[in-house]
mmCIF file of C-alpha atoms and ligand atoms in Angstrom:
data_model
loop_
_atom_site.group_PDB
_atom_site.id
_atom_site.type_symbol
_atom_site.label_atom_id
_atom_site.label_comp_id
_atom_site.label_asym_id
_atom_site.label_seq_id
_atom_site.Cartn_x
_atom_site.Cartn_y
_atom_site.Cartn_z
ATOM 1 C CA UNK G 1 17.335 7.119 9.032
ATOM 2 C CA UNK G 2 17.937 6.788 12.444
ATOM 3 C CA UNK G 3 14.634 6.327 13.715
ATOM 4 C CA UNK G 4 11.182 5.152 11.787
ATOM 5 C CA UNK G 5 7.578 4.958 12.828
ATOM 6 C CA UNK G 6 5.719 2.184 11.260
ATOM 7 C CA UNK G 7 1.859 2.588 11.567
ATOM 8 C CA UNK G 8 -0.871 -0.325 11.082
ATOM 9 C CA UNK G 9 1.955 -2.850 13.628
ATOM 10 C CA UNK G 10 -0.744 -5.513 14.605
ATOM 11 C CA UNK G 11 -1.634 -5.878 10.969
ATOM 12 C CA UNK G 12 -0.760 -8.519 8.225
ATOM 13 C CA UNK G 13 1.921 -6.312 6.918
ATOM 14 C CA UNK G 14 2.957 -4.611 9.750
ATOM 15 C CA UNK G 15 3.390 -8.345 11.789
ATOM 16 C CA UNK G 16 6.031 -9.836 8.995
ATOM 17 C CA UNK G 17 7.579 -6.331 8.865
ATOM 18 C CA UNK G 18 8.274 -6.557 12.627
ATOM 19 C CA UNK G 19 10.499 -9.540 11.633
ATOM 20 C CA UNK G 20 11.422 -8.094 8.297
ATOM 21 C CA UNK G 21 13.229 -4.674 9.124
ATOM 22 C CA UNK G 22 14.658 -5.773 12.430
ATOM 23 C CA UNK G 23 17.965 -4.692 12.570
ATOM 24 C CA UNK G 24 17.696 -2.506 9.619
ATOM 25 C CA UNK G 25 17.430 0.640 11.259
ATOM 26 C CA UNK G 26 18.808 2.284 14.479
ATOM 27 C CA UNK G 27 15.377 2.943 16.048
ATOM 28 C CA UNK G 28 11.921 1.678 15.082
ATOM 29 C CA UNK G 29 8.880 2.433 16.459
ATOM 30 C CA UNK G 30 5.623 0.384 15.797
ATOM 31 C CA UNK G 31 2.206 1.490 16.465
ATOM 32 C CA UNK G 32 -1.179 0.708 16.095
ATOM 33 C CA UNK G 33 -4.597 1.275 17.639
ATOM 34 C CA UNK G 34 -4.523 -2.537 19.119
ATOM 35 C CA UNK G 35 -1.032 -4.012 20.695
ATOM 36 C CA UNK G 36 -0.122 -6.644 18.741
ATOM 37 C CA UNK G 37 -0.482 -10.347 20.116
ATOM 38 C CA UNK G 38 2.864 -11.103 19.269
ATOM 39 C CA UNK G 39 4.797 -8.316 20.671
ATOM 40 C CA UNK G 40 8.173 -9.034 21.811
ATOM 41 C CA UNK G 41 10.027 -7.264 24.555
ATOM 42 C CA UNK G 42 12.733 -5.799 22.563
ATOM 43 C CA UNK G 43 10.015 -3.846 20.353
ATOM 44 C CA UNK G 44 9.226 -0.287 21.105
ATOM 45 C CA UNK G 45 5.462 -0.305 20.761
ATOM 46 C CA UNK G 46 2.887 3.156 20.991
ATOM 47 C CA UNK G 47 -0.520 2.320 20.698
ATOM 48 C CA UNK G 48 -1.969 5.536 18.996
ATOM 49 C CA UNK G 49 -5.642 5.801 16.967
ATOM 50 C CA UNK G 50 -4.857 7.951 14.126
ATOM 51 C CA UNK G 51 -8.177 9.852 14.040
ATOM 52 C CA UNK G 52 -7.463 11.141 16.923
ATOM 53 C CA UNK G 53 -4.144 14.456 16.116
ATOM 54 C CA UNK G 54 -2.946 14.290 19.419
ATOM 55 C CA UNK G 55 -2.352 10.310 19.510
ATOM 56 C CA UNK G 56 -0.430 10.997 15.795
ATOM 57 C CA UNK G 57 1.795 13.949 17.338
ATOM 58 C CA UNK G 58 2.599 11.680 19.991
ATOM 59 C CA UNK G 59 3.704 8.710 17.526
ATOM 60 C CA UNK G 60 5.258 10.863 15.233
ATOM 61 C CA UNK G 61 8.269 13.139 17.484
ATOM 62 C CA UNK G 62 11.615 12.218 16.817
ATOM 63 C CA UNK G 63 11.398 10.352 14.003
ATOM 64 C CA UNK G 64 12.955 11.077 10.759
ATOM 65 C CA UNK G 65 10.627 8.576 8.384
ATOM 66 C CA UNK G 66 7.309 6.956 8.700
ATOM 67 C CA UNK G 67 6.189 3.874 6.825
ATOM 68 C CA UNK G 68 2.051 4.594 6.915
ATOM 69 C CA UNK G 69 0.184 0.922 7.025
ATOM 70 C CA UNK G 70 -2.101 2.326 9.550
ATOM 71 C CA UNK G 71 -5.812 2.285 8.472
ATOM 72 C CA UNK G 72 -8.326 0.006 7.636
ATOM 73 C CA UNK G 73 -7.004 -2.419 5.141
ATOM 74 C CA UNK G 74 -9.758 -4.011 3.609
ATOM 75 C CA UNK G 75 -13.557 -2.643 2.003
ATOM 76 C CA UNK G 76 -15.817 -1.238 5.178
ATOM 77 C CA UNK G 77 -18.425 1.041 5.577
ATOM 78 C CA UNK G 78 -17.902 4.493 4.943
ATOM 79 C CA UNK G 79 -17.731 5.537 8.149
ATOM 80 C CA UNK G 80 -14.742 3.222 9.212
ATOM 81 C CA UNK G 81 -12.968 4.370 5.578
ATOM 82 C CA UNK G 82 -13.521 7.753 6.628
ATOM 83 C CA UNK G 83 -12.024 7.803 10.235
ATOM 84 C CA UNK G 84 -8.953 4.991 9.392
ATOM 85 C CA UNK G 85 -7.937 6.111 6.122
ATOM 86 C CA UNK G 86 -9.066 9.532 5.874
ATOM 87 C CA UNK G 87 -9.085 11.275 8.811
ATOM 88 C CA UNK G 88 -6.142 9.219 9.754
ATOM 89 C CA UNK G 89 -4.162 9.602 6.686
ATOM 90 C CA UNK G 90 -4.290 13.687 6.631
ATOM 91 C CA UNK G 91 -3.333 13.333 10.421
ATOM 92 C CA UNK G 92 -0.476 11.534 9.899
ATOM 93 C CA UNK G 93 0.837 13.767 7.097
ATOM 94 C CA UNK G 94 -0.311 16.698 8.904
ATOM 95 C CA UNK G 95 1.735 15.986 12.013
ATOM 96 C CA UNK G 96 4.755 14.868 10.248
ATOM 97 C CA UNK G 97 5.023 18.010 8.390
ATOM 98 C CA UNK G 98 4.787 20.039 11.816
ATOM 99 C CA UNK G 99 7.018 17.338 13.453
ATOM 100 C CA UNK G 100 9.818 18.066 10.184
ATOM 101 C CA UNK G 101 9.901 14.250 9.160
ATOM 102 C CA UNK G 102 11.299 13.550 6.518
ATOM 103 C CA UNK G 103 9.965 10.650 4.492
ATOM 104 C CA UNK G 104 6.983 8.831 3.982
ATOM 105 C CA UNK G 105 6.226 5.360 2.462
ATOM 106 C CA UNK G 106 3.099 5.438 2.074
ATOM 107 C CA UNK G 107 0.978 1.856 1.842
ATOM 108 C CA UNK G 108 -1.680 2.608 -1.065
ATOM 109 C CA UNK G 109 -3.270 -0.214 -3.050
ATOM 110 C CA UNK G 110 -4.029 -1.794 -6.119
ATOM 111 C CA UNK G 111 -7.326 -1.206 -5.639
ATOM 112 C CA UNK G 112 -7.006 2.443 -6.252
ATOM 113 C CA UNK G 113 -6.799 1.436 -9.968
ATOM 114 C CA UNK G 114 -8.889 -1.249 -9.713
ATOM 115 C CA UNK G 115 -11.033 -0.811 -12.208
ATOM 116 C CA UNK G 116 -9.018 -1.184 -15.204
ATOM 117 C CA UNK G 117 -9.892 -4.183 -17.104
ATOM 118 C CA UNK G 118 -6.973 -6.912 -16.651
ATOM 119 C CA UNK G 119 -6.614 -7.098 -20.003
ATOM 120 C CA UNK G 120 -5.107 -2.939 -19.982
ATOM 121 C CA UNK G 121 -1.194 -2.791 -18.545
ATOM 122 C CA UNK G 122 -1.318 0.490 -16.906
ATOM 123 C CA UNK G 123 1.553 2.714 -15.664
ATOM 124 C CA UNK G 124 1.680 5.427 -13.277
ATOM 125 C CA UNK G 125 -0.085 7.845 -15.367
ATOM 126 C CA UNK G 126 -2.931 6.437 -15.553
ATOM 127 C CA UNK G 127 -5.292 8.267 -13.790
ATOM 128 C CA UNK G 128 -7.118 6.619 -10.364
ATOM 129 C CA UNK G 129 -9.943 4.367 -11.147
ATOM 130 C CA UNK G 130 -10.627 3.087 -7.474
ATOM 131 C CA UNK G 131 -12.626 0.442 -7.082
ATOM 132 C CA UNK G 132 -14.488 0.300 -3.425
ATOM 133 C CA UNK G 133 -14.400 2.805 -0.428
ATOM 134 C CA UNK G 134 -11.636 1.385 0.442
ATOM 135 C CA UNK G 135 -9.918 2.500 -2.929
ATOM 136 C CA UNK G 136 -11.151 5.883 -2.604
ATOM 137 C CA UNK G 137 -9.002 6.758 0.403
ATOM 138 C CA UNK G 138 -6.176 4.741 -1.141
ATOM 139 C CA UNK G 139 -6.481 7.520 -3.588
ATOM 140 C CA UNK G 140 -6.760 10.452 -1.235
ATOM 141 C CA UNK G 141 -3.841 9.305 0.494
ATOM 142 C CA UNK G 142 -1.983 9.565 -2.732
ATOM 143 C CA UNK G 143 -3.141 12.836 -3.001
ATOM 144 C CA UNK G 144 -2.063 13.947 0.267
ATOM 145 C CA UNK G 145 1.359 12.425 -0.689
ATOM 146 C CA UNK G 146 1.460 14.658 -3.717
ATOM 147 C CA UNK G 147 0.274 18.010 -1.763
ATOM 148 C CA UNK G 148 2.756 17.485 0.836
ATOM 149 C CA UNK G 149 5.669 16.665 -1.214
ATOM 150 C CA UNK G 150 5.153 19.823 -3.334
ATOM 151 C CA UNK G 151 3.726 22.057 -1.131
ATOM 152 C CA UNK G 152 5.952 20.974 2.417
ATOM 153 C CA UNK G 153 9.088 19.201 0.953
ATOM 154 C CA UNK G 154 8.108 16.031 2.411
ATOM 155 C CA UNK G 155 9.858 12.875 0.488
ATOM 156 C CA UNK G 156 6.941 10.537 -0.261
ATOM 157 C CA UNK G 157 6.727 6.488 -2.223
ATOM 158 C CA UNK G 158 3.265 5.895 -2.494
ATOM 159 C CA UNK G 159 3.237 2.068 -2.719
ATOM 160 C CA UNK G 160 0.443 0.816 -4.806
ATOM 161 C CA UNK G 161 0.605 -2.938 -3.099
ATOM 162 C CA UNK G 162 -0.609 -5.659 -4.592
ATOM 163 C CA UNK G 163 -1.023 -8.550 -2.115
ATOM 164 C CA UNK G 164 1.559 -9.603 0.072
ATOM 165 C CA UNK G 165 1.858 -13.364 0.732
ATOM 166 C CA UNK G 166 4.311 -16.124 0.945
ATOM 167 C CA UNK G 167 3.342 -16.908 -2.313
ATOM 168 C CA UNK G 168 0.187 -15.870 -4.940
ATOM 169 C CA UNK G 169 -2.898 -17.578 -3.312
ATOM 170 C CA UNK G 170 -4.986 -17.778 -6.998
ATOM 171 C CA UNK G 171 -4.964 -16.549 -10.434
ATOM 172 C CA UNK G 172 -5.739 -12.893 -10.028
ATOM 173 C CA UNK G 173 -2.342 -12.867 -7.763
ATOM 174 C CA UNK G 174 -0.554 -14.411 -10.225
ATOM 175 C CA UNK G 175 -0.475 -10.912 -11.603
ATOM 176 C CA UNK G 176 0.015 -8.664 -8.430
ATOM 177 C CA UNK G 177 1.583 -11.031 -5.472
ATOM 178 C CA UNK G 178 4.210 -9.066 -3.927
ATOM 179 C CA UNK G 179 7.211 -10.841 -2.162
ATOM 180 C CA UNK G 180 7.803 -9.877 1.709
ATOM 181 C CA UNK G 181 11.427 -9.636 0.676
ATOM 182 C CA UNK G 182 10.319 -7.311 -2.562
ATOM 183 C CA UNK G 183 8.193 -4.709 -0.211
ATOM 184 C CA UNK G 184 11.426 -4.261 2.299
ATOM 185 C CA UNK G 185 12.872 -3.453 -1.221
ATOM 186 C CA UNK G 186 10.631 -0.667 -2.171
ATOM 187 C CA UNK G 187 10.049 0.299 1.360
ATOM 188 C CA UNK G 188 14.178 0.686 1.709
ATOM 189 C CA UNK G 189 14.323 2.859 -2.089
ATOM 190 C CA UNK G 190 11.624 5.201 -0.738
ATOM 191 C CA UNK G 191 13.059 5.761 2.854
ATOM 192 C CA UNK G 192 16.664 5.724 1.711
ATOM 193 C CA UNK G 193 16.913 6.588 -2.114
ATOM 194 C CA UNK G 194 18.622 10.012 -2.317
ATOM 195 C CA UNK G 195 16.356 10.638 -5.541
ATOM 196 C CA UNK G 196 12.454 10.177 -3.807
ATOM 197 C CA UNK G 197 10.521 13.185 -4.438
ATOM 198 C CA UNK G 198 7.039 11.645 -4.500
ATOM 199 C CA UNK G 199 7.364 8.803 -6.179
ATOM 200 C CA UNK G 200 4.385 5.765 -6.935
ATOM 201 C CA UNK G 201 5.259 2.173 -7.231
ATOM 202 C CA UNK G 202 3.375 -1.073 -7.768
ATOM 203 C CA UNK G 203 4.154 -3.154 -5.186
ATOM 204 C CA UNK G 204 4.420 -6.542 -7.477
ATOM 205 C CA UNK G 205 7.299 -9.156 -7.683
ATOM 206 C CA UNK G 206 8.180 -10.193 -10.997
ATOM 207 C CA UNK G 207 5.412 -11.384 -12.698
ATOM 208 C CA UNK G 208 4.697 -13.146 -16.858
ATOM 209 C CA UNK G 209 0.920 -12.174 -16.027
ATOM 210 C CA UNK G 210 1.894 -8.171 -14.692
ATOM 211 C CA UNK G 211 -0.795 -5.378 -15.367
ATOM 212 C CA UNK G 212 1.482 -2.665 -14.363
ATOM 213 C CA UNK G 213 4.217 -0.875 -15.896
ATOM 214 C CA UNK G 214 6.173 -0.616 -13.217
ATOM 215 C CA UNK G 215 9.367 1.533 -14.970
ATOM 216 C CA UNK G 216 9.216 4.128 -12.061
ATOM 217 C CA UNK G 217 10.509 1.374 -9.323
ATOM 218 C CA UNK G 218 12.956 0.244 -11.910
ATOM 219 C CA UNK G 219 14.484 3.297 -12.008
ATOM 220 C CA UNK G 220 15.233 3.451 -8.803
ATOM 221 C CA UNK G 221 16.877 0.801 -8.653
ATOM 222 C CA UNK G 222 13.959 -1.820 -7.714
ATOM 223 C CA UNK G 223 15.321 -5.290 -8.795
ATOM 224 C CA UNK G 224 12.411 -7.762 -7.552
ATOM 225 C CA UNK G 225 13.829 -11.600 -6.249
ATOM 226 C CA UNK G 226 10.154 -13.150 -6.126
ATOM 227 C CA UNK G 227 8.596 -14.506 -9.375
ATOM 228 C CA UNK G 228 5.242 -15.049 -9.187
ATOM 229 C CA UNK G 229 5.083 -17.728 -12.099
ATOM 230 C CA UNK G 230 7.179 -20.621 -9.888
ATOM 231 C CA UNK G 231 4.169 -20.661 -8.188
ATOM 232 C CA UNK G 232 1.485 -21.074 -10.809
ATOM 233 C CA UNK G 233 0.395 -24.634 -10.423
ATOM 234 C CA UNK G 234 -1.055 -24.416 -6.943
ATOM 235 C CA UNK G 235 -2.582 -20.750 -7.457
ATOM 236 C CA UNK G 236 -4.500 -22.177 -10.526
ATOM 237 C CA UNK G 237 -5.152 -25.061 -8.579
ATOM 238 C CA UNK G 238 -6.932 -23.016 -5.710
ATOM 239 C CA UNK G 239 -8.369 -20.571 -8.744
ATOM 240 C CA UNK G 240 -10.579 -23.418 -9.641
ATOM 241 C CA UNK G 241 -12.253 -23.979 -6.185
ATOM 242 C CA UNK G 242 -13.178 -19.961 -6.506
ATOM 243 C CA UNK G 243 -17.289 -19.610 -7.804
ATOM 244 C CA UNK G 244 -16.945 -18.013 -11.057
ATOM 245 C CA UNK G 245 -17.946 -14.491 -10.936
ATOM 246 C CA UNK G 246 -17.512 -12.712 -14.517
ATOM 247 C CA UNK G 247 -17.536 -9.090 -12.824
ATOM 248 C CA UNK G 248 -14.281 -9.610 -10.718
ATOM 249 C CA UNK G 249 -12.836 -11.516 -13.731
ATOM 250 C CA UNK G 250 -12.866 -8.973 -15.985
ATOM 251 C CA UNK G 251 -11.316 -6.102 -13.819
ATOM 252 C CA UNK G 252 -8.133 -5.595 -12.000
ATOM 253 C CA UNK G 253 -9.354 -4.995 -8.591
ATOM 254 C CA UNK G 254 -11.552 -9.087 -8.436
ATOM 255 C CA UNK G 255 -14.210 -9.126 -6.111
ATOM 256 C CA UNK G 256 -13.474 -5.391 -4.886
ATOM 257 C CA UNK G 257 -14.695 -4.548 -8.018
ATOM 258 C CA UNK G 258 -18.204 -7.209 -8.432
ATOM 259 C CA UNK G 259 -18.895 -6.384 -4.332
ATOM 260 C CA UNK G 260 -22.149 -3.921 -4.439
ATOM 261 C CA UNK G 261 -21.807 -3.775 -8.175
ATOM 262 C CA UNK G 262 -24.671 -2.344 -10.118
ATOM 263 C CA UNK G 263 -23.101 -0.140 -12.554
ATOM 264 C CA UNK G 264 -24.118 -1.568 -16.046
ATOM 265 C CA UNK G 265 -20.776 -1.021 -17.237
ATOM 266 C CA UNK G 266 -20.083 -4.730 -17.541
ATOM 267 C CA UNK G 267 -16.785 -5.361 -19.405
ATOM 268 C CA UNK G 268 -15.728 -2.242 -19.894
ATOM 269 C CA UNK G 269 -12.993 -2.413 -22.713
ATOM 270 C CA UNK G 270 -10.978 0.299 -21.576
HETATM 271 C C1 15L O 301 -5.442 -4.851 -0.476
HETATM 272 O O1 15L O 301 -5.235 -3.657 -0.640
HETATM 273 C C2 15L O 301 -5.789 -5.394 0.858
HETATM 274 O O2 15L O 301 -5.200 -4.682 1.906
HETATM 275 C C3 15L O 301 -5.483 -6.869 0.986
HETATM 276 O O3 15L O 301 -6.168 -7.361 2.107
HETATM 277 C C4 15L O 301 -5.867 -7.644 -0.267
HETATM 278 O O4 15L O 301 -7.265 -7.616 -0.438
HETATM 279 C C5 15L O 301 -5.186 -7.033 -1.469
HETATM 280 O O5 15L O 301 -5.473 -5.666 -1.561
HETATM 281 C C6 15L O 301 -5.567 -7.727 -2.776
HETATM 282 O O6 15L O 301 -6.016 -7.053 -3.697
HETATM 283 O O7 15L O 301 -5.343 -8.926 -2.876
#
């Protein structure tokens, strides 16, 4: 890899990977739809909205793999989902496949499976069970990954991220907090594994409270350093200042889950 795109640059991610994969490769290219605050002059920066295809074929020539953060990170209205994640997801695989790059890491989220009770440890074949808008394109873009792996011969990891901190920041991250260090892991396997096909990870550290089977990352090699248990004492600690809310405590995907919830389904066992 000589040269890689990374999408979503100004974002939570994107900022510590700035630091992160300095170094690593040749060439890297960050962009984004805002310039970051923190941009330093040695960074090669191409501000670029990815609903709109000729911003993406810009961002995209030259490059041999892309890590996609781009997109609107969080639960919004559908309108924002739609342009961000949707629009801007098929773009971005659209206009790699014309512009012959070859890999894609792909950021997708835990919350494209959030609604499976915590209770459940699911692998990758369990089907998606997306839990907000939000999770919904999560899930598209997992989709795309598949259609343009099979159908182009693009290499694709979809990384199903859990949340990315310095350490767990309550209980429900006890069970999904993902290591900076551990996503330049899985980031590295699916750029540089000679294996990748389309691939889907969880993007977790190691973890005694894990929901997810996460055997396909092992495979490849994915040997995690952080361990989310080391920091239980002051993620229960914050846990108890959280208002109780029996909805987001039953599923997988929290408050993603209880947000605009009227389904009936309370608890569902399965
Ligand atoms: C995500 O997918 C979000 O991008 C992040 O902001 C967190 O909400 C995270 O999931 C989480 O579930 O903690």
């Amino acid at each position: 890899m000589q040269t890689v795109l990374v999408t979503g640059a100004a974002g939570g991610i994107g900022s510590r990977l700035r630091k992160l994969l300095k170094g690593v490769y040749p060439n890297l290219r960050w962009s984004d739809v805002k310039v970051p605050d923190d941009l330093a002059p040695d960074e090669t920066f191409v501000k670029a909205d990815l609903a709109v295809m000729s911003e993406v074929e810009t961002i995209v020539q030259g490059v041999q793999g892309i890590v996609h953060l781009g997109g609107f990170s969080v639960e919004g209205p559908w309108d924002t989902i739609l342009n961000a994640n949707i629009v801007g997801c098929y773009n971005l695989f659209e206009a790699a496949r014309r512009a012959k790059v070859e890999r894609i890491v792909f950021a997708s989220s835990n919350h494209a499976v959030g609604f499976y009770p915590r209770h459940r440890t699911i692998g990758i074949d369990a089907p998606v069970r997306p839990d907000s808008r939000y999770g919904v394109s999560k899930a598209f873009g997992e989709a795309l990954a598949q259609f343009y792996a099979y159908k182009h011969g693009l290499r694709v990891a979809c990384l199903r991220i859990g949340n990315v901190a310095d350490a767990p920041v309550d209980k429900r991250r006890l069970s999904i907090w993902l290591a900076p260090a551990d996503l330049v892991q899985l980031i590295r396997i699916g750029l540089e594994h000679p294996d990748i096909r389309c691939e889907i990870f969880y993007g977790a550290s190691g973890s005694a409270r894990a929901w997810w089977d996460n055997s396909s990352a092992f495979r490849f090699g994915y040997r995690p350093s952080g361990y989310a248990e080391n920091h239980a004492a002051a993620a229960l600690a914050a846990e108890a200042k959280i208002p109780p809310d029996s909805i987001a405590e039953w599923y997988q995907g929290g408050t993603y889950c209880s947000d605009e919830f009227d389904g009936g389904m309370e608890r569902s066992q399965n």
